[in-house]
Amino acid sequence: MSTMGSARPVTAPRIRDAKGSGTPLVMVTAYDAPSARTVDAAGADMILVGDSVAMVVLGYDDTLQVTTADMVHHVAAVARTRPNALVVADLPWLSYHVNREETVRNAASLIRAGAGAVKLEGGVKRIEAVKAILETEIPVMGHIGLTPQSIHALGGFKVQGKELDAAQALTDDAIALADAGCFAIVLECVPDAVARMITESVPVPTIGIGAGRHCDGQVLVWHDILGFEAEGHRRPKFVRTYAEFERDATGAIEQFCADVRAGTFPSSAETYHMTDRMTEALGLYGDADAGAVEPELTK
Ligand code: KIV
């Protein structure tokens, strides 16, 4: 159960008001119904339908490949599970960079798919987009630090804000986002001292990923928590993996392959049988160990 209680769905204002509550907020990504069910049942406060779907689900190398239509598809699958957690949907690259009207329409399509808030990347530079969306009554979560949609401009997946100027610029970005009305801000891959400075400078919760323990909450990617990753993938140091799903899933499917090939799947219990009478009437021989089962065709 979310620490916010299960009776009422979690909303953006409740997340904003949780700043200083003393209990860190939890956000986990999900991209479809099964992953959303696990995150909600585990009691996370927020489900992020992240544009990381590009890499962890769709097999792309970066997040730049996903479109608003892709995001709508995944948000709808998550929302159909009717989670108690707040569903936050990522606005993908280029969906809020062109003009105000496109920005608002793209944000609205994520809300119509079932999200309760949207997230976008960037600070001072994106304040106009943030304001345009807020103007239509859609809650916005900010995201600064390592912003994967700027991967080419940043020159790779690198820790941000290590120098004094960069740390100050990030703090200015966070203050601008909070002043504009964002209800929370993701801080990705920044030194813990910078995350602490930002967290102490804004009146809204900061949600860290690779930003140390001084944030107001933490977010991780579902596939990272569960160890669902291609062989040879280098786990970032901020990921704590709680299971080895890729290994375990492969092992389970290997076992299925072996059972089919050995003729041990399906067993009699995994098979629909006719009664002996029907088998005889059809001139067939029944499975010796099947026995007569009523009704004539069992489930
Ligand atoms: O898309 C995503 O998964 C994210 C998190 C890394 C915060 O934006």
Short mmCIF file of C-alpha atoms and ligand atoms in Angstrom, two decimals:
data_model
loop_
_atom_site.label_atom_id
_atom_site.label_comp_id
_atom_site.label_asym_id
_atom_site.label_seq_id
_atom_site.Cartn_x
_atom_site.Cartn_y
_atom_site.Cartn_z
CA MET A 1 0.00 0.00 0.00
CA SER A 2 1.22 3.51 -0.79
CA THR A 3 2.28 5.33 2.37
CA MET A 4 -0.40 7.83 1.33
CA GLY A 5 -3.08 5.20 2.04
CA SER A 6 -5.03 3.04 -0.40
CA ALA A 7 -8.51 4.51 0.01
CA ARG A 8 -8.01 7.52 -2.28
CA PRO A 9 -6.03 7.53 -5.51
CA VAL A 10 -2.77 9.47 -5.20
CA THR A 11 -2.96 12.88 -6.91
CA ALA A 12 -0.38 15.47 -7.93
CA PRO A 13 -1.42 17.90 -5.16
CA ARG A 14 -0.97 15.13 -2.57
CA ILE A 15 2.52 14.45 -3.91
CA ARG A 16 3.38 18.17 -3.75
CA ASP A 17 2.06 18.38 -0.18
CA ALA A 18 4.16 15.38 0.88
CA LYS A 19 7.31 17.57 0.89
CA GLY A 20 8.77 17.42 4.37
CA SER A 21 6.51 14.58 5.51
CA GLY A 22 9.57 12.60 6.57
CA THR A 23 8.66 9.56 4.46
CA PRO A 24 10.45 9.46 1.10
CA LEU A 25 8.20 9.21 -1.96
CA VAL A 26 8.54 6.21 -4.25
CA MET A 27 8.11 6.20 -8.02
CA VAL A 28 8.72 3.18 -10.27
CA THR A 29 8.34 2.98 -14.04
CA ALA A 30 5.81 0.69 -15.72
CA TYR A 31 4.81 0.38 -19.34
CA ASP A 32 2.02 -2.18 -19.54
CA ALA A 33 -0.66 -3.83 -17.41
CA PRO A 34 1.47 -6.52 -15.68
CA SER A 35 4.26 -4.11 -14.72
CA ALA A 36 1.72 -1.51 -13.54
CA ARG A 37 -0.03 -4.12 -11.39
CA THR A 38 3.22 -5.08 -9.66
CA VAL A 39 4.22 -1.48 -8.97
CA ASP A 40 0.80 -0.55 -7.61
CA ALA A 41 0.42 -3.73 -5.54
CA ALA A 42 3.90 -3.10 -4.07
CA GLY A 43 2.71 0.28 -2.79
CA ALA A 44 4.61 2.82 -4.88
CA ASP A 45 3.18 6.35 -4.75
CA MET A 46 3.68 7.03 -8.45
CA ILE A 47 3.93 4.97 -11.63
CA LEU A 48 6.05 6.66 -14.28
CA VAL A 49 5.28 5.65 -17.84
CA GLY A 50 8.74 6.78 -18.86
CA ASP A 51 10.09 7.32 -22.34
CA SER A 52 12.68 4.77 -21.18
CA VAL A 53 10.09 2.43 -22.75
CA ALA A 54 12.16 3.09 -25.89
CA MET A 55 15.11 1.14 -24.52
CA VAL A 56 13.75 -1.30 -21.96
CA VAL A 57 10.70 -2.44 -23.93
CA LEU A 58 11.04 -1.41 -27.57
CA GLY A 59 14.73 -2.18 -28.08
CA TYR A 60 15.92 1.26 -29.23
CA ASP A 61 19.31 2.70 -28.20
CA ASP A 62 17.91 5.95 -26.81
CA THR A 63 14.67 7.68 -25.87
CA LEU A 64 14.59 9.88 -28.98
CA GLN A 65 12.76 7.26 -31.01
CA VAL A 66 9.44 7.20 -29.18
CA THR A 67 6.48 9.30 -30.28
CA THR A 68 3.45 10.66 -28.46
CA ALA A 69 1.40 7.89 -30.09
CA ASP A 70 3.77 5.28 -28.58
CA MET A 71 3.44 6.89 -25.17
CA VAL A 72 -0.37 7.03 -25.41
CA HIS A 73 -0.43 3.29 -26.18
CA HIS A 74 1.63 2.45 -23.08
CA VAL A 75 -0.08 4.96 -20.77
CA ALA A 76 -3.48 3.51 -21.70
CA ALA A 77 -2.30 -0.03 -20.85
CA VAL A 78 -1.07 1.14 -17.44
CA ALA A 79 -4.19 3.21 -16.74
CA ARG A 80 -6.52 0.30 -17.57
CA THR A 81 -5.25 -1.42 -14.40
CA ARG A 82 -6.83 1.46 -12.40
CA PRO A 83 -3.88 1.89 -10.03
CA ASN A 84 -4.06 3.74 -6.75
CA ALA A 85 -0.67 5.28 -7.56
CA LEU A 86 -0.50 8.49 -9.56
CA VAL A 87 0.23 7.75 -13.23
CA VAL A 88 2.83 10.20 -14.55
CA ALA A 89 3.44 10.10 -18.32
CA ASP A 90 6.59 11.26 -20.07
CA LEU A 91 6.18 13.75 -22.88
CA PRO A 92 8.59 12.38 -25.48
CA TRP A 93 11.23 14.33 -27.36
CA LEU A 94 9.83 16.88 -29.83
CA SER A 95 6.33 16.72 -28.35
CA TYR A 96 6.81 19.99 -26.41
CA HIS A 97 9.57 21.74 -28.37
CA VAL A 98 7.77 22.97 -31.48
CA ASN A 99 5.02 25.30 -30.37
CA ARG A 100 2.50 25.94 -27.63
CA GLU A 101 -0.45 24.32 -29.39
CA GLU A 102 1.37 21.07 -30.15
CA THR A 103 2.70 20.99 -26.60
CA VAL A 104 -0.75 21.31 -25.07
CA ARG A 105 -2.37 18.82 -27.47
CA ASN A 106 0.34 16.22 -26.81
CA ALA A 107 0.04 16.65 -23.05
CA ALA A 108 -3.74 16.36 -23.34
CA SER A 109 -3.50 13.12 -25.32
CA LEU A 110 -1.51 11.55 -22.45
CA ILE A 111 -4.12 12.71 -19.96
CA ARG A 112 -6.92 11.32 -22.16
CA ALA A 113 -5.03 8.00 -22.22
CA GLY A 114 -5.29 7.92 -18.42
CA ALA A 115 -2.31 9.79 -16.95
CA GLY A 116 -2.83 12.07 -13.94
CA ALA A 117 0.21 14.23 -14.73
CA VAL A 118 2.93 14.64 -17.36
CA LYS A 119 6.69 14.95 -17.04
CA LEU A 120 9.02 16.88 -19.31
CA GLU A 121 12.78 17.44 -19.40
CA GLY A 122 14.60 20.74 -19.01
CA GLY A 123 14.63 23.77 -16.74
CA VAL A 124 14.58 27.49 -17.51
CA LYS A 125 14.54 26.73 -21.25
CA ARG A 126 11.23 24.83 -20.95
CA ILE A 127 9.33 27.17 -18.64
CA GLU A 128 7.03 28.36 -21.44
CA ALA A 129 6.04 24.76 -22.22
CA VAL A 130 5.46 24.05 -18.52
CA LYS A 131 3.26 27.12 -18.17
CA ALA A 132 1.25 26.32 -21.30
CA ILE A 133 0.46 22.83 -19.98
CA LEU A 134 -0.34 24.06 -16.47
CA GLU A 135 -2.67 26.62 -18.04
CA THR A 136 -4.82 23.72 -19.26
CA GLU A 137 -4.98 22.32 -15.70
CA ILE A 138 -2.58 19.45 -16.32
CA PRO A 139 -0.08 18.85 -13.48
CA VAL A 140 3.55 18.89 -14.61
CA MET A 141 6.59 17.13 -13.12
CA GLY A 142 9.96 18.62 -14.06
CA HIS A 143 13.13 16.62 -14.85
CA ILE A 144 16.64 18.10 -14.73
CA GLY A 145 20.24 16.91 -14.45
CA LEU A 146 20.95 14.13 -16.94
CA THR A 147 18.07 14.58 -19.37
CA PRO A 148 18.26 11.64 -21.80
CA GLN A 149 16.33 13.52 -24.52
CA SER A 150 19.36 15.90 -24.72
CA ILE A 151 21.82 13.05 -25.10
CA HIS A 152 23.46 14.46 -28.25
CA ALA A 153 23.72 17.97 -26.81
CA LEU A 154 25.14 16.62 -23.52
CA GLY A 155 27.60 14.37 -25.34
CA GLY A 156 26.55 11.13 -23.61
CA PHE A 157 25.05 9.73 -20.44
CA LYS A 158 27.17 11.66 -17.91
CA VAL A 159 26.75 12.90 -14.35
CA GLN A 160 25.62 16.56 -14.48
CA GLY A 161 26.27 19.52 -12.18
CA LYS A 162 29.77 18.52 -11.08
CA GLU A 163 31.21 22.02 -11.51
CA LEU A 164 30.13 25.01 -9.45
CA ASP A 165 28.50 26.89 -12.37
CA ALA A 166 26.65 23.81 -13.53
CA ALA A 167 25.43 23.08 -9.99
CA GLN A 168 24.18 26.67 -9.68
CA ALA A 169 22.48 26.47 -13.09
CA LEU A 170 20.68 23.28 -12.02
CA THR A 171 19.49 24.96 -8.84
CA ASP A 172 18.21 27.90 -10.90
CA ASP A 173 16.41 25.43 -13.19
CA ALA A 174 14.76 23.72 -10.23
CA ILE A 175 13.65 27.02 -8.69
CA ALA A 176 12.23 28.17 -12.05
CA LEU A 177 10.28 24.89 -12.44
CA ALA A 178 8.90 25.11 -8.91
CA ASP A 179 8.00 28.79 -9.35
CA ALA A 180 6.22 27.98 -12.60
CA GLY A 181 4.06 25.44 -10.74
CA CYS A 182 5.62 21.97 -11.19
CA PHE A 183 4.38 19.67 -8.41
CA ALA A 184 7.64 17.68 -8.22
CA ILE A 185 11.03 17.54 -9.95
CA VAL A 186 13.12 14.53 -11.00
CA LEU A 187 16.86 14.96 -10.43
CA GLU A 188 18.82 12.50 -12.56
CA CYS A 189 22.52 11.71 -12.14
CA VAL A 190 23.76 14.64 -10.09
CA PRO A 191 26.18 14.59 -7.14
CA ASP A 192 24.40 14.12 -3.81
CA ALA A 193 25.53 17.53 -2.48
CA VAL A 194 23.93 19.23 -5.50
CA ALA A 195 20.73 17.20 -5.06
CA ARG A 196 20.69 18.25 -1.41
CA MET A 197 21.16 21.92 -2.28
CA ILE A 198 18.32 21.74 -4.83
CA THR A 199 16.05 19.80 -2.46
CA GLU A 200 16.56 22.45 0.21
CA SER A 201 15.95 25.27 -2.31
CA VAL A 202 12.54 24.24 -3.66
CA PRO A 203 9.15 23.87 -1.93
CA VAL A 204 8.18 20.81 -4.01
CA PRO A 205 9.47 17.23 -3.70
CA THR A 206 12.59 16.20 -5.58
CA ILE A 207 12.61 12.63 -6.85
CA GLY A 208 16.14 11.31 -7.39
CA ILE A 209 17.63 8.74 -9.69
CA GLY A 210 21.40 8.57 -9.28
CA ALA A 211 21.13 11.68 -7.08
CA GLY A 212 21.84 10.27 -3.63
CA ARG A 213 19.75 10.01 -0.50
CA HIS A 214 18.94 13.65 0.21
CA CYS A 215 16.08 13.86 -2.29
CA ASP A 216 12.45 13.78 -1.14
CA GLY A 217 11.89 10.54 -3.05
CA GLN A 218 13.49 7.99 -5.35
CA VAL A 219 12.64 6.53 -8.75
CA LEU A 220 14.00 3.47 -10.53
CA VAL A 221 13.17 1.68 -13.75
CA TRP A 222 11.10 -1.51 -13.34
CA HIS A 223 13.46 -3.59 -15.49
CA ASP A 224 16.49 -2.41 -13.47
CA ILE A 225 14.90 -3.29 -10.11
CA LEU A 226 14.04 -6.75 -11.43
CA GLY A 227 17.29 -7.50 -13.25
CA PHE A 228 15.64 -7.64 -16.66
CA GLU A 229 18.49 -6.68 -18.95
CA ALA A 230 20.40 -7.92 -21.96
CA GLU A 231 23.58 -9.88 -21.30
CA GLY A 232 26.62 -7.63 -21.06
CA HIS A 233 24.54 -4.59 -20.04
CA ARG A 234 26.53 -2.41 -17.61
CA ARG A 235 24.35 -1.58 -14.60
CA PRO A 236 24.68 2.05 -13.52
CA LYS A 237 26.01 2.31 -9.94
CA PHE A 238 22.75 3.89 -8.71
CA VAL A 239 20.68 0.83 -9.61
CA ARG A 240 19.89 -1.65 -6.87
CA THR A 241 18.66 -4.90 -8.38
CA TYR A 242 16.29 -6.99 -6.27
CA ALA A 243 15.78 -9.98 -8.59
CA GLU A 244 17.29 -11.64 -11.65
CA PHE A 245 14.24 -11.83 -13.92
CA GLU A 246 16.12 -12.06 -17.22
CA ARG A 247 18.02 -15.12 -15.94
CA ASP A 248 14.99 -16.65 -14.21
CA ALA A 249 12.65 -16.04 -17.16
CA THR A 250 15.14 -17.56 -19.58
CA GLY A 251 15.55 -20.55 -17.26
CA ALA A 252 11.78 -21.07 -17.07
CA ILE A 253 11.38 -20.93 -20.84
CA GLU A 254 14.37 -23.26 -21.32
CA GLN A 255 12.58 -25.73 -19.05
CA PHE A 256 9.39 -25.42 -21.15
CA CYS A 257 11.41 -26.09 -24.33
CA ALA A 258 12.97 -29.15 -22.67
CA ASP A 259 9.58 -30.48 -21.48
CA VAL A 260 8.03 -30.15 -24.96
CA ARG A 261 11.01 -31.85 -26.57
CA ALA A 262 10.99 -34.65 -23.98
CA GLY A 263 7.27 -35.24 -24.52
CA THR A 264 6.45 -34.45 -20.88
CA PHE A 265 4.37 -31.40 -21.79
CA PRO A 266 1.41 -31.43 -21.90
CA SER A 267 0.53 -33.98 -19.22
CA SER A 268 -2.87 -35.62 -18.96
CA ALA A 269 -3.91 -33.04 -16.35
CA GLU A 270 -3.04 -30.28 -18.81
CA THR A 271 -5.21 -31.83 -21.52
CA TYR A 272 -8.94 -31.73 -22.37
CA HIS A 273 -10.43 -35.25 -22.50
CA MET A 274 -13.57 -36.80 -23.91
CA THR A 275 -15.48 -39.39 -21.95
CA ASP A 276 -14.80 -43.03 -22.90
CA ARG A 277 -18.33 -43.20 -24.30
CA MET A 278 -17.66 -40.33 -26.69
CA THR A 279 -14.26 -41.73 -27.58
CA GLU A 280 -15.84 -45.05 -28.44
CA ALA A 281 -18.67 -43.40 -30.40
CA LEU A 282 -16.07 -41.60 -32.49
CA GLY A 283 -14.18 -44.86 -32.96
CA LEU A 284 -11.12 -43.49 -31.20
CA TYR A 285 -9.02 -44.84 -28.40
CA GLY A 286 -8.92 -42.64 -25.30
CA ASP A 287 -5.76 -41.78 -23.42
CA ALA A 288 -5.20 -44.72 -21.09
CA ASP A 289 -4.74 -42.52 -18.01
CA ALA A 290 -7.43 -40.01 -18.83
CA GLY A 291 -10.46 -41.68 -17.21
CA ALA A 292 -14.01 -40.53 -17.79
CA VAL A 293 -14.57 -36.93 -16.85
CA GLU A 294 -17.94 -35.15 -16.61
CA PRO A 295 -19.14 -32.97 -18.22
CA GLU A 296 -18.33 -34.59 -21.54
CA LEU A 297 -15.89 -31.86 -22.56
CA THR A 298 -14.06 -30.55 -19.54
CA LYS A 299 -12.52 -27.10 -19.27
O1 KIV B 1 11.92 7.55 -18.67
C1 KIV B 1 12.29 7.28 -17.51
O2 KIV B 1 12.34 6.13 -17.08
C2 KIV B 1 12.67 8.40 -16.65
C3 KIV B 1 13.29 8.07 -15.32
C4 KIV B 1 14.70 7.67 -15.53
C5 KIV B 1 13.16 9.18 -14.36
O3 KIV B 1 12.50 9.52 -17.02
#
